[in-house]
XYZ file of C-alpha atoms in Angstrom:
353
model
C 62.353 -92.062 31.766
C 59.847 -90.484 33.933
C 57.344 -87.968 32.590
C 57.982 -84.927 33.458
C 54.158 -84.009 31.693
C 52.526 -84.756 35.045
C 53.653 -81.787 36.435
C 52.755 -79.572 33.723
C 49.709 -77.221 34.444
C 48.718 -78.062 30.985
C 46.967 -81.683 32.063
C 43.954 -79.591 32.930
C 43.285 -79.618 29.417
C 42.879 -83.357 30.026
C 39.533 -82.422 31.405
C 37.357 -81.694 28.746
C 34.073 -82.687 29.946
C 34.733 -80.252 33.107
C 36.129 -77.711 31.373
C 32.983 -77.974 29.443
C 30.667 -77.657 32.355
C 32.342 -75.072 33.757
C 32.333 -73.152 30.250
C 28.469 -73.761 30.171
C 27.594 -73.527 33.786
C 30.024 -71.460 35.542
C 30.731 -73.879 37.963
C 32.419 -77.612 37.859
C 32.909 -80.241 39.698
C 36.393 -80.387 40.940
C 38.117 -82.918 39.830
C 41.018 -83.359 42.501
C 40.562 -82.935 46.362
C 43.719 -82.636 48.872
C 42.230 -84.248 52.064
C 43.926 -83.339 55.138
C 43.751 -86.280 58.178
C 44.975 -84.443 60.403
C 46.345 -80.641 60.821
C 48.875 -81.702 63.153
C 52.479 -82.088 62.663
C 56.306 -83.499 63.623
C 58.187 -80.862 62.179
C 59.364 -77.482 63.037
C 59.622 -75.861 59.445
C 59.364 -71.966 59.823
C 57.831 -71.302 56.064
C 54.871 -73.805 57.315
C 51.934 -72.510 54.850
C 49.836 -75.734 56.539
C 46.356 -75.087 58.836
C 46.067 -71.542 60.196
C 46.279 -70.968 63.638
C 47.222 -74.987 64.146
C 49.084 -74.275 67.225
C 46.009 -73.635 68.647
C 43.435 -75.454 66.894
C 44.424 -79.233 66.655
C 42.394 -81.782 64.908
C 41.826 -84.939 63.457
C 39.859 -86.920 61.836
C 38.626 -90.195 62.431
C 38.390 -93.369 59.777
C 34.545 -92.790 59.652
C 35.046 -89.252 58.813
C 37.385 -90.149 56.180
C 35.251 -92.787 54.686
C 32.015 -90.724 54.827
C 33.836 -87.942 53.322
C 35.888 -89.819 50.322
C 32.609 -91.563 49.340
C 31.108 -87.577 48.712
C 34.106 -87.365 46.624
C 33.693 -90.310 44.625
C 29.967 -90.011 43.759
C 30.169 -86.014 43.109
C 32.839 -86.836 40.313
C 36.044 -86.586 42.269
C 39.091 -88.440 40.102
C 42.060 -88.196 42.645
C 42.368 -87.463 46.016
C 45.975 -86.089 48.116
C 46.518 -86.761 51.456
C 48.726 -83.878 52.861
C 48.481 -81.413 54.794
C 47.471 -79.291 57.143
C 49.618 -81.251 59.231
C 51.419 -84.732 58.351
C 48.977 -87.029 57.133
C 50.893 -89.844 58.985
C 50.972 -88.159 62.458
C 47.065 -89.798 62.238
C 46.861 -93.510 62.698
C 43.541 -94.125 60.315
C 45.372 -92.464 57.682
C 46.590 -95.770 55.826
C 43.169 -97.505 56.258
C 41.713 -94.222 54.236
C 44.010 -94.395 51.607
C 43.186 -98.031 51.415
C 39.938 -97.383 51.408
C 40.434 -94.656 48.430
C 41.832 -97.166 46.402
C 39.317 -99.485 46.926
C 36.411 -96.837 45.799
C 38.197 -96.021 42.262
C 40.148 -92.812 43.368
C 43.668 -91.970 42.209
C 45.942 -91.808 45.468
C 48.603 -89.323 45.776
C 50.568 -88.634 49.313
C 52.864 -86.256 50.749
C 54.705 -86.326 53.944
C 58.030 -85.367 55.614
C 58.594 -89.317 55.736
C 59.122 -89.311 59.841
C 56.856 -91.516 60.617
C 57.232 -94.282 57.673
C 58.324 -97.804 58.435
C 58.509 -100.612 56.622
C 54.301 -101.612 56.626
C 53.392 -98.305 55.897
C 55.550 -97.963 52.829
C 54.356 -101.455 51.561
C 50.420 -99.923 51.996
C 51.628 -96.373 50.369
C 52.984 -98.287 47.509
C 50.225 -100.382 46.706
C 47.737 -98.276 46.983
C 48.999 -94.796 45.502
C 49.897 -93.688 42.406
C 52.685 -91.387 43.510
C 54.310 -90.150 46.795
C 56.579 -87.361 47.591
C 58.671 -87.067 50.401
C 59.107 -83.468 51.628
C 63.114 -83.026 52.102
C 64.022 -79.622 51.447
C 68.330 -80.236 52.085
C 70.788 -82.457 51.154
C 72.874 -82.011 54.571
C 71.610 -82.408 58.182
C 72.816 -78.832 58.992
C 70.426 -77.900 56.450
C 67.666 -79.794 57.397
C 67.895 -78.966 60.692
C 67.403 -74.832 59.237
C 64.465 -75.896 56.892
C 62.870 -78.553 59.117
C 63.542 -77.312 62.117
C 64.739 -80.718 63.527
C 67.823 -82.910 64.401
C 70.536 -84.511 62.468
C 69.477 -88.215 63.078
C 65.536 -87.359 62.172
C 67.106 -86.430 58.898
C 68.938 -90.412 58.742
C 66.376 -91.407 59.808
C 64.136 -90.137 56.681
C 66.516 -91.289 54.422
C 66.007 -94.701 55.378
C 62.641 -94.247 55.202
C 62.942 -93.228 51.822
C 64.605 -96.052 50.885
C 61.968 -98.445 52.380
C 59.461 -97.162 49.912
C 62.007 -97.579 47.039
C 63.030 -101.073 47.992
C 58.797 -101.557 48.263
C 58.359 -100.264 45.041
C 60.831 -102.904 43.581
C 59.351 -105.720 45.576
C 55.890 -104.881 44.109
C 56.960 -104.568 40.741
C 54.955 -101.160 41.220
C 54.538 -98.188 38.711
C 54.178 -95.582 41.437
C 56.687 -92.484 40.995
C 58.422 -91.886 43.824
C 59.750 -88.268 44.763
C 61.485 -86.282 47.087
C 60.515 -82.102 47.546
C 62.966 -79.390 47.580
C 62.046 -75.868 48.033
C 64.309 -73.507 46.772
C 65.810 -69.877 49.416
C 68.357 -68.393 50.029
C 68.768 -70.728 53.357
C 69.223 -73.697 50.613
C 70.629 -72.636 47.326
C 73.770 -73.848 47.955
C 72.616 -77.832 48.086
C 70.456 -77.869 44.839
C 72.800 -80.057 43.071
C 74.384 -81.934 46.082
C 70.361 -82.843 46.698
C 69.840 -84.236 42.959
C 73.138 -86.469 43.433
C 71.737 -87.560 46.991
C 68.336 -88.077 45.349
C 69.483 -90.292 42.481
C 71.613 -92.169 45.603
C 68.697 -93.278 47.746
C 67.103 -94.768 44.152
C 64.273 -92.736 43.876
C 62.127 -91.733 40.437
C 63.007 -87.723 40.765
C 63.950 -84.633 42.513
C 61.447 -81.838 42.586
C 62.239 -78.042 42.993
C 60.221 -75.245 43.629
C 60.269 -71.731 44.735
C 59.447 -71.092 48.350
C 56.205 -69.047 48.158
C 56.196 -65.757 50.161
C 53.645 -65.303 52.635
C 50.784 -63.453 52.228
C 52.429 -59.959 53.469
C 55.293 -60.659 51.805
C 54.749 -59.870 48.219
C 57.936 -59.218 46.539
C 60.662 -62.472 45.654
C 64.120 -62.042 45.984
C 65.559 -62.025 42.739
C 69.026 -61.520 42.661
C 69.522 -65.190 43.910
C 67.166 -66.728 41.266
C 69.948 -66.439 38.811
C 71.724 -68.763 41.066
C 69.199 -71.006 41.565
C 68.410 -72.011 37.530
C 71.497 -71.824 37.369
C 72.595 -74.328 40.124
C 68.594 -76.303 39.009
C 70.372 -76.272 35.056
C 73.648 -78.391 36.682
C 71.264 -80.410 38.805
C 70.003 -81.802 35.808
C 73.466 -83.625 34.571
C 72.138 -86.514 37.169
C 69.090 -86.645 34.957
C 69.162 -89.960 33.264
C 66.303 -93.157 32.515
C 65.934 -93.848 35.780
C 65.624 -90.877 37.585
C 64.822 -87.023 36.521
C 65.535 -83.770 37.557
C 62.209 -81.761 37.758
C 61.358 -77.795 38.540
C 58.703 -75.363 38.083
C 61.010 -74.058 35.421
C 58.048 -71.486 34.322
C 58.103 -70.123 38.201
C 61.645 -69.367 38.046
C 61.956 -67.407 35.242
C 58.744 -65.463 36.101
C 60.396 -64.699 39.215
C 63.602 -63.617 37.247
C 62.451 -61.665 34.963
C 59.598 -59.744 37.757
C 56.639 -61.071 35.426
C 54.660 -62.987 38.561
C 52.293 -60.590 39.072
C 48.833 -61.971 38.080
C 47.101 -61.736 34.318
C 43.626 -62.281 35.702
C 41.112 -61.096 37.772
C 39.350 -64.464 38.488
C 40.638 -67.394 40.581
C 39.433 -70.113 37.826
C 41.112 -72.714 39.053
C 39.022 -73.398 42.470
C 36.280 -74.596 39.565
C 38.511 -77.921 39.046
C 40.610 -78.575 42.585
C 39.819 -78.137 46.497
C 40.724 -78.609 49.753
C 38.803 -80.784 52.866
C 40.741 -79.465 55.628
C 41.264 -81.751 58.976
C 38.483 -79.820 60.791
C 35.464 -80.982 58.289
C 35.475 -77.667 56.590
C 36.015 -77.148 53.142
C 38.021 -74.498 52.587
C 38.434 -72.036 48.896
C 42.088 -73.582 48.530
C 45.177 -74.951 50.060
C 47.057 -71.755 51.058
C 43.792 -70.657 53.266
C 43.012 -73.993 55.283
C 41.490 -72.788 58.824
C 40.672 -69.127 57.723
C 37.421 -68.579 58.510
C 36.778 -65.844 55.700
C 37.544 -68.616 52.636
C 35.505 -71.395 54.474
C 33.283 -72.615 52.183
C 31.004 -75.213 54.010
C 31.249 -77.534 56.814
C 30.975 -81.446 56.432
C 29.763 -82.102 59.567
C 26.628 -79.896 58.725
C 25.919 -80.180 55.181
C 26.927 -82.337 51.988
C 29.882 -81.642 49.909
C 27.057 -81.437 47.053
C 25.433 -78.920 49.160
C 28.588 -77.350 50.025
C 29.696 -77.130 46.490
C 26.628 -75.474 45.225
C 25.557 -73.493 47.969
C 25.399 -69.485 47.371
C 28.193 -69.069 50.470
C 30.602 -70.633 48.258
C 29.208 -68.530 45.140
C 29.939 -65.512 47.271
C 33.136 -65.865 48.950
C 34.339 -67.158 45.649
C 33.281 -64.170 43.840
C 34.770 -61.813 46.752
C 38.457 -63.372 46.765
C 41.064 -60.658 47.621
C 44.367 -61.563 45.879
C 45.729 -59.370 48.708
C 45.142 -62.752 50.628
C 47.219 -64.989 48.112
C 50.477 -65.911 48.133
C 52.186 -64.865 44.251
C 52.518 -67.978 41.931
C 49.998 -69.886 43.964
C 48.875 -73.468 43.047
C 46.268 -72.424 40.965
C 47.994 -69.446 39.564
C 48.919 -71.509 35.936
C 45.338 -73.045 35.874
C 44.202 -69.841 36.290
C 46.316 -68.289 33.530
C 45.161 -70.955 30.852
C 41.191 -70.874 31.950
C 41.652 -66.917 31.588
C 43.134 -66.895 28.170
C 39.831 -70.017 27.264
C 37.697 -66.733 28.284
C 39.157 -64.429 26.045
C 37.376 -63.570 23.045
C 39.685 -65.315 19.723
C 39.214 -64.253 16.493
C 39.764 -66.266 13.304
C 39.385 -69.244 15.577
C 39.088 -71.686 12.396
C 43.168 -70.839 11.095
C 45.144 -73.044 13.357
């Protein structure tokens, strides 16, 4: 049965050694980047949290700025690396040969996309080289999809058969990659949770993933009359749970969200220390919810070194002057952040376990 530890904020603990350096220094090295190959994108989906302004701003990279920049990663300590987006990482053709190439230098490969643009090579490459992928669904009907993703009824057969490509792959290649399809949880979609956990378990993949669409930044407050609704309908999603295939949810979201209890504990955003973002520009940006904001660019790889980006004092200072008016609630480093705030805390009796 799959694992549902590897989506447990928790694995940071994993990390002693940065953990360490960060407790000693102030500062780590991150240990996972999200590398975006292009801010450009097939869909339509109106809660879009990808590059800011990318209407207007369209960009991407080539394989030598790939390559130039995942070889930074790999000899300043970087583990894993994402390719997401921004835009769809697939709507740029060099991004197979840089996940390739990834693999090849010792990263761990992980990849997101809406699963347009997949065919039958590209899953066979995704598969070998990545250790998990997750397809970005978000309904279980076409009437749905077409709401979330802002496109037509045979794009959404059309995914599903792309879906199933990278399943059949996986059994072909006698592969341990997890495969997993997305599915963020509104009011526009409540109604499908568990019709999209039986469709899930149908196309033969390892799980279903929920989450709670995250607000944007001037929206601050979560509707929580329907969140009842939605552990509730996540709770009977779950009876499709089995060896094969899980039901999985940011469980600890929800019920923060329920019970009004989101607002943050901390006053520091930790959790930049140990994961960033190299957005499809070249710029490195102080997370994923702020790619292609100017104020929370950190550095630019086409001028300087991720090394020198990493350590420079503009980074120090826009780091040190986040506003949380800026961040969405629950963000992806909120947990991090939560457990490196209570390691700062001052214990006593630290010796009676």
């Amino acid at each position: 049965m799959i694992s549902v530890n590897q989506f447990s904020s928790s694995k940071i603990l994993q990390h002693i050694d940065r953990i360490s350096e960060w407790k000693q220094e102030g500062i780590s090295r991150p240990v996972t980047y999200e590398l975006d190959m292009t801010n450009v994108c097939n869909c339509k989906c109106h809660f879009c949290f990808g590059f800011f302004e990318q209407k207007q701003h369209q960009v991407s990279m080539t394989f030598q700025d790939a390559k130039n920049i995942l070889n930074q990663i790999k000899q300043f300590g970087g583990k894993a690396v994402t390719f997401t987006g921004g835009g769809d990482p697939l709507c740029n053709k060099y991004t197979i040969e840089a996940v390739k190439y990834s693999k090849k230098i010792g990263l761990d490969v992980g990849f997101i996309s809406n699963g347009i643009l997949l065919n039958s090579e590209i899953a066979k490459e995704i598969v070998k080289a990545c250790t998990w992928v997750r397809i970005s669904l978000d309904a279980a009907t076409k009437e749905t999809y077409k709401l979330t993703h802002g496109m037509n009824s045979s794009t959404f057969d059309l995914i599903l058969k792309n879906i199933k490509l990278l399943v059949k792959e996986k059994k072909e290649q006698k592969s341990s990659i997890t495969i997993g399809v997305g599915f963020l949880t509104y009011d526009r979609t409540i109604d499908e949770i568990i019709s999209f956990a039986e469709l899930s378990k149908k196309l033969g993949v390892d799980y279903a993933q929920y989450r709670p669409l995250l607000k944007r930044f001037t929206e601050k407050e979560f509707n929580v009359k329907e969140q009842d609704k939605v552990i509730s309908n996540i709770a009977k999603a779950k009876q499709y749970s089995d060896k094969k295939f899980a039901v999985v949810s940011s469980v600890h979201k929800y019920e923060m969200i329920s019970t009004k209890t989101y607002k943050r504990q901390y006053d520091i955003c930790y959790g930049h220390n140990f994961a960033t973002v190299v957005a499809a520009d070249q710029k490195m940006y102080l997370c994923c919810h702020m790619r292609g904001m100017d104020k929370y660019c950190i550095g630019d790889l086409k001028k300087n070194t991720l090394k020198e980006i990493w350590l420079s004092a503009k980074r120090k200072k826009i780091y040190n002057n986040i506003d949380f008016k800026d961040c969405p609630l629950l963000c992806r480093c909120d947990s991090f952040n939560t457990i490196l705030s209570d390691m700062q805390r001052t214990v006593e009796h630290v010796n009676f376990l």
